[in-house]
Coordinates of C-alpha atoms and ligand atoms in Angstrom, one line a residue:
M1 CA -0.3 0.1 0.1
A2 CA 1.3 3.7 -0.7
L3 CA 2.1 5.3 2.3
L4 CA 1.6 8.8 3.2
T5 CA 4.4 11.4 3.4
Q6 CA 4.8 14.4 5.4
E7 CA 4.6 16.6 2.3
D8 CA 1.1 14.9 1.5
L9 CA 0.0 16.2 4.7
E10 CA 0.8 19.8 4.4
N11 CA -1.9 22.4 4.6
L12 CA -4.4 19.9 5.4
S13 CA -7.0 22.8 6.5
M14 CA -6.9 24.5 3.2
Q15 CA -7.4 21.0 1.4
L16 CA -10.3 20.4 3.2
E17 CA -12.0 23.5 2.8
E18 CA -11.3 23.3 -1.0
N19 CA -12.8 19.9 -1.1
D20 CA -15.7 20.5 1.1
A21 CA -16.7 23.3 -1.3
V22 CA -16.7 21.0 -4.3
V23 CA -18.6 18.4 -2.5
S24 CA -21.3 20.7 -1.3
K25 CA -21.2 22.4 -5.0
V26 CA -21.4 18.8 -6.9
T27 CA -23.9 17.2 -4.4
G28 CA -25.6 19.7 -2.6
V29 CA -24.1 18.3 1.0
D30 CA -21.1 19.2 2.9
I31 CA -19.0 16.5 4.1
K32 CA -20.4 16.5 7.4
G33 CA -23.8 15.8 5.7
I34 CA -22.6 13.2 3.6
C35 CA -21.2 11.0 6.6
E36 CA -24.4 11.7 8.6
S37 CA -26.7 10.6 5.8
L38 CA -24.3 7.7 4.9
Y39 CA -24.0 6.2 8.6
G40 CA -27.2 7.7 9.9
T41 CA -24.9 9.0 13.1
K42 CA -24.1 12.4 14.4
L43 CA -20.8 12.9 16.3
G44 CA -21.2 13.5 19.7
S45 CA -18.7 14.3 22.7
E46 CA -16.3 11.3 22.1
K47 CA -12.9 11.4 23.3
V48 CA -10.5 9.9 20.9
G49 CA -7.1 8.9 21.4
I50 CA -4.6 8.9 19.1
I51 CA -1.7 6.6 19.2
P52 CA 1.7 6.9 17.2
I53 CA 2.8 3.9 16.1
T54 CA 6.5 2.7 15.5
A55 CA 6.1 -0.6 13.4
G56 CA 7.3 -0.6 9.7
N57 CA 8.4 2.6 8.3
G58 CA 7.7 4.2 11.8
V59 CA 6.0 7.5 12.9
I60 CA 5.2 9.9 9.7
G61 CA 6.0 13.2 10.9
N62 CA 2.9 15.1 10.7
F63 CA 0.2 12.2 10.9
A64 CA -1.0 12.1 14.4
S65 CA -0.9 15.8 14.6
S66 CA -3.3 15.5 11.4
L67 CA -5.6 13.2 12.8
L68 CA -5.8 15.6 16.1
F69 CA -6.6 18.5 13.6
I70 CA -9.4 16.3 12.0
V71 CA -11.2 14.9 15.2
E72 CA -11.0 18.6 16.6
Y73 CA -12.7 20.2 13.4
F74 CA -15.4 17.6 13.7
G75 CA -16.0 18.7 17.1
L76 CA -14.9 15.7 18.8
D77 CA -12.4 15.7 22.2
G78 CA -8.9 14.2 20.8
F79 CA -5.6 13.5 22.5
I80 CA -2.1 12.3 21.3
S81 CA -0.6 9.9 23.7
E82 CA 2.7 10.8 25.3
H83 CA 4.2 7.6 24.2
P84 CA 3.9 5.5 20.9
D85 CA 2.8 1.5 20.5
V86 CA 1.6 -0.5 23.4
T87 CA 2.8 2.0 26.0
G88 CA 0.5 4.9 24.2
Y89 CA -2.6 2.4 24.2
Y90 CA -2.3 1.7 27.9
E91 CA -2.4 5.4 28.4
A92 CA -5.1 6.1 25.9
V93 CA -7.2 3.7 27.4
S94 CA -6.2 4.8 31.1
Q95 CA -7.0 8.4 30.3
G96 CA -10.4 7.5 29.0
A97 CA -10.4 7.3 25.1
D98 CA -14.2 6.3 24.0
I99 CA -12.3 5.8 20.2
I100 CA -9.0 5.1 19.4
L101 CA -6.9 5.8 16.1
M102 CA -3.9 4.3 15.3
A103 CA -2.2 3.0 12.1
D104 CA 0.8 0.6 11.1
D105 CA 2.3 0.3 7.4
H106 CA -1.0 -2.0 6.6
I107 CA -4.0 -0.7 8.4
F108 CA -5.1 2.2 9.8
T109 CA -8.1 1.6 12.3
A110 CA -10.9 3.3 14.5
H111 CA -12.0 1.4 17.3
N112 CA -14.7 2.6 19.4
L113 CA -14.3 0.7 22.9
R114 CA -17.9 1.6 24.0
N115 CA -19.6 0.0 21.3
E116 CA -17.1 -2.1 20.1
K117 CA -17.4 -1.1 16.5
I118 CA -14.1 -0.9 14.6
V119 CA -12.9 0.0 10.9
S120 CA -10.4 0.2 8.5
N121 CA -9.3 3.2 6.7
H122 CA -9.2 1.3 3.4
V123 CA -13.0 0.4 3.6
A124 CA -14.2 3.7 5.1
T125 CA -12.4 5.8 2.7
G126 CA -13.6 3.5 -0.3
V127 CA -17.4 3.8 0.9
I128 CA -17.2 7.5 1.4
Y129 CA -15.4 8.4 -1.8
A130 CA -17.6 6.2 -3.7
E131 CA -20.6 7.7 -2.1
I132 CA -19.5 11.0 -3.0
A133 CA -18.9 10.0 -6.9
S134 CA -22.5 8.5 -6.9
R135 CA -24.0 12.0 -5.7
F136 CA -23.3 13.8 -8.5
E137 CA -26.3 16.1 -9.3
D138 CA -25.3 16.3 -13.0
A139 CA -25.0 12.4 -13.7
T140 CA -26.5 11.2 -17.1
S141 CA -27.5 7.7 -15.8
K142 CA -26.6 5.4 -13.0
D143 CA -23.4 4.2 -14.7
I144 CA -20.5 4.5 -12.2
L145 CA -16.6 3.6 -13.1
V146 CA -14.3 2.2 -10.7
I147 CA -10.7 2.4 -11.3
G148 CA -8.5 0.1 -9.1
L149 CA -10.1 -2.5 -7.1
G150 CA -7.9 -3.0 -4.2
G151 CA -8.9 -2.4 -0.7
V152 CA -10.5 1.0 -1.2
G153 CA -11.6 0.3 -4.9
Y154 CA -13.4 -2.9 -3.7
A155 CA -15.1 -1.5 -0.8
G156 CA -16.4 1.2 -3.1
A157 CA -17.7 -0.6 -5.9
K158 CA -19.2 -2.9 -3.1
H159 CA -21.1 0.1 -1.5
L160 CA -22.1 1.3 -5.1
V161 CA -23.8 -2.3 -6.0
K162 CA -25.6 -2.4 -2.7
K163 CA -26.9 1.3 -3.7
G164 CA -28.1 -0.1 -7.1
F165 CA -25.7 1.7 -9.6
N166 CA -24.4 0.0 -12.8
V167 CA -20.7 -0.5 -11.4
F168 CA -18.3 -1.0 -14.1
A169 CA -14.7 -1.4 -13.2
C170 CA -10.9 -2.2 -14.0
D171 CA -7.8 -3.3 -12.5
P172 CA -4.8 -4.4 -14.1
N173 CA -4.6 -7.3 -11.5
K174 CA -6.6 -9.7 -13.1
A175 CA -7.0 -11.7 -10.0
F176 CA -8.8 -8.4 -8.2
L177 CA -11.1 -7.9 -11.3
E178 CA -12.2 -11.4 -11.3
K179 CA -12.5 -11.2 -7.8
A180 CA -15.1 -8.0 -7.9
V181 CA -17.0 -9.9 -10.9
D182 CA -17.4 -12.8 -9.2
E183 CA -18.2 -11.5 -5.5
L184 CA -20.1 -8.3 -6.7
G185 CA -21.4 -8.9 -10.0
I186 CA -19.5 -5.8 -11.5
N187 CA -19.1 -5.4 -15.1
P188 CA -15.6 -5.4 -16.2
Y189 CA -14.4 -2.3 -18.6
C190 CA -11.5 -1.6 -20.6
S191 CA -11.0 1.7 -22.1
D192 CA -11.2 0.7 -25.6
D193 CA -14.7 0.0 -24.8
R194 CA -15.5 3.5 -26.0
K195 CA -18.1 3.8 -23.1
R196 CA -18.2 7.3 -21.1
F197 CA -18.6 7.9 -17.3
S198 CA -19.9 11.4 -15.6
M199 CA -19.1 9.6 -12.2
V200 CA -15.8 8.1 -11.5
L201 CA -14.2 6.6 -8.5
E202 CA -10.6 6.4 -8.7
A203 CA -8.7 4.3 -6.2
T204 CA -5.1 3.6 -7.5
P205 CA -1.6 4.7 -6.4
N206 CA -0.9 5.8 -9.7
A207 CA -1.1 9.0 -11.7
D208 CA -2.9 9.7 -14.9
T209 CA -5.2 6.5 -15.1
I210 CA -8.2 8.4 -16.2
S211 CA -8.0 9.2 -20.6
E212 CA -10.4 11.3 -22.1
G213 CA -12.1 8.4 -23.8
M214 CA -13.9 7.5 -20.4
I215 CA -15.2 10.6 -19.4
E216 CA -18.3 12.6 -20.4
E217 CA -18.4 16.5 -20.8
R218 CA -19.3 17.0 -17.4
C219 CA -17.8 14.4 -14.9
L220 CA -16.9 14.1 -11.5
V221 CA -14.0 12.4 -10.1
S222 CA -13.7 11.4 -6.7
T223 CA -10.4 10.0 -5.5
P224 CA -8.2 9.5 -2.3
G225 CA -5.3 8.1 -4.5
I226 CA -2.1 10.0 -4.3
P227 CA -0.6 10.8 -7.1
C228 CA -3.8 12.1 -8.9
G229 CA -5.3 9.6 -11.3
L230 CA -6.6 12.6 -13.5
P231 CA -4.4 14.2 -15.8
S232 CA -4.8 18.1 -15.4
E233 CA -4.8 18.7 -19.3
V234 CA -7.7 16.3 -19.0
G235 CA -9.3 18.1 -16.3
K236 CA -8.9 21.5 -18.2
K237 CA -10.5 20.1 -21.5
Y238 CA -13.5 18.5 -20.0
R239 CA -15.5 20.5 -17.4
V240 CA -14.1 17.9 -14.5
D241 CA -15.0 18.4 -10.7
L242 CA -12.3 16.8 -8.7
V243 CA -12.8 15.5 -5.0
M244 CA -9.4 14.7 -4.1
E245 CA -7.6 15.0 -0.6
P246 CA -5.2 12.6 1.4
L247 CA -6.9 11.9 4.5
V248 CA -9.6 14.4 6.1
I249 CA -12.5 12.6 4.1
G250 CA -11.4 9.0 4.9
V251 CA -11.0 9.6 8.5
A252 CA -14.5 11.6 8.7
S253 CA -15.8 8.5 7.4
M254 CA -14.2 6.4 10.1
L255 CA -15.5 8.4 12.7
Y256 CA -19.0 8.4 11.8
S257 CA -19.2 5.1 11.2
V258 CA -18.0 3.7 14.4
I259 CA -20.2 6.3 16.4
Ligands
PYL1 C1 -4.0 5.9 5.9 C2 -2.9 6.1 5.2 C3 -3.9 6.4 3.5 C4 -3.3 5.8 2.4 N1 -2.0 5.5 3.0 C5 -2.1 5.1 4.8 C6 -0.9 5.3 5.3 O1 0.1 6.3 5.1 N2 -0.7 4.4 6.3 C7 0.5 4.6 6.9 C8 0.5 5.3 8.3 C9 1.5 5.1 9.2 C10 1.3 6.0 10.5 C11 2.4 5.9 11.6 C12 2.1 7.1 12.4 O2 2.6 8.1 12.1 O3 1.8 6.2 13.4 N3 2.7 4.4 11.8
MG2 MG1 -9.0 10.9 2.4

């Protein structure tokens, strides 16, 4: 899995503001509203313990502080444990955390100690970016394209199938594509199909995965992927709205899903 870098997390509040404005424009609802209707929950005064984890590639400089910014932005009471790892976990639970946030290089999880709900960032991110794509007010049909069927894309495709969309998907990994066709009943898509979409969920760690033959004149691309899958010249040539930011939307979805 592609790991975030300190640079990805710079000016997070500006990225949040810009993306909240785009989400509101193209769906008619802001990020908070999307989360509330997606999970049927409202955030209260839960206390969130954030625990730095030194496993694998180790701590990412501003990851914990970015999580604290996000937790507080959504009105919750957050704190970062003084120590990392098991000591930090012990501290956070002892200090009365209701929800634990921690990530190694494979799983980033939110665990609500009170109701036992637990979610991974992959699933919560795939679901919310899919939800945003599917709410595009200028969509011309129920056809939606999912590019990438790893942990994030698969969760997004599963959510869209459940919501009754005609999901077309592609992934260079044939096993991932076959799994999604078998388990979700999605339609395999390849770019020479000449079919164009007005809603795209892009969930790959690659740049420029979207070519102009894939999208309609008006199109919403929703992607947590870094780098961006939409080439800038394609974005300019077509009136593409882009929802893309590295962490906030995914974490908001995690928090609302465990309340
Ligand atoms: C959660 C992000 C979204 C995309 N890739 C995921 C990633 O970068 N995971 C690694 C997170 C490591 C955090 C580090 C720390 O600072 O506690 N262990
Ligand atoms: Mg995100």
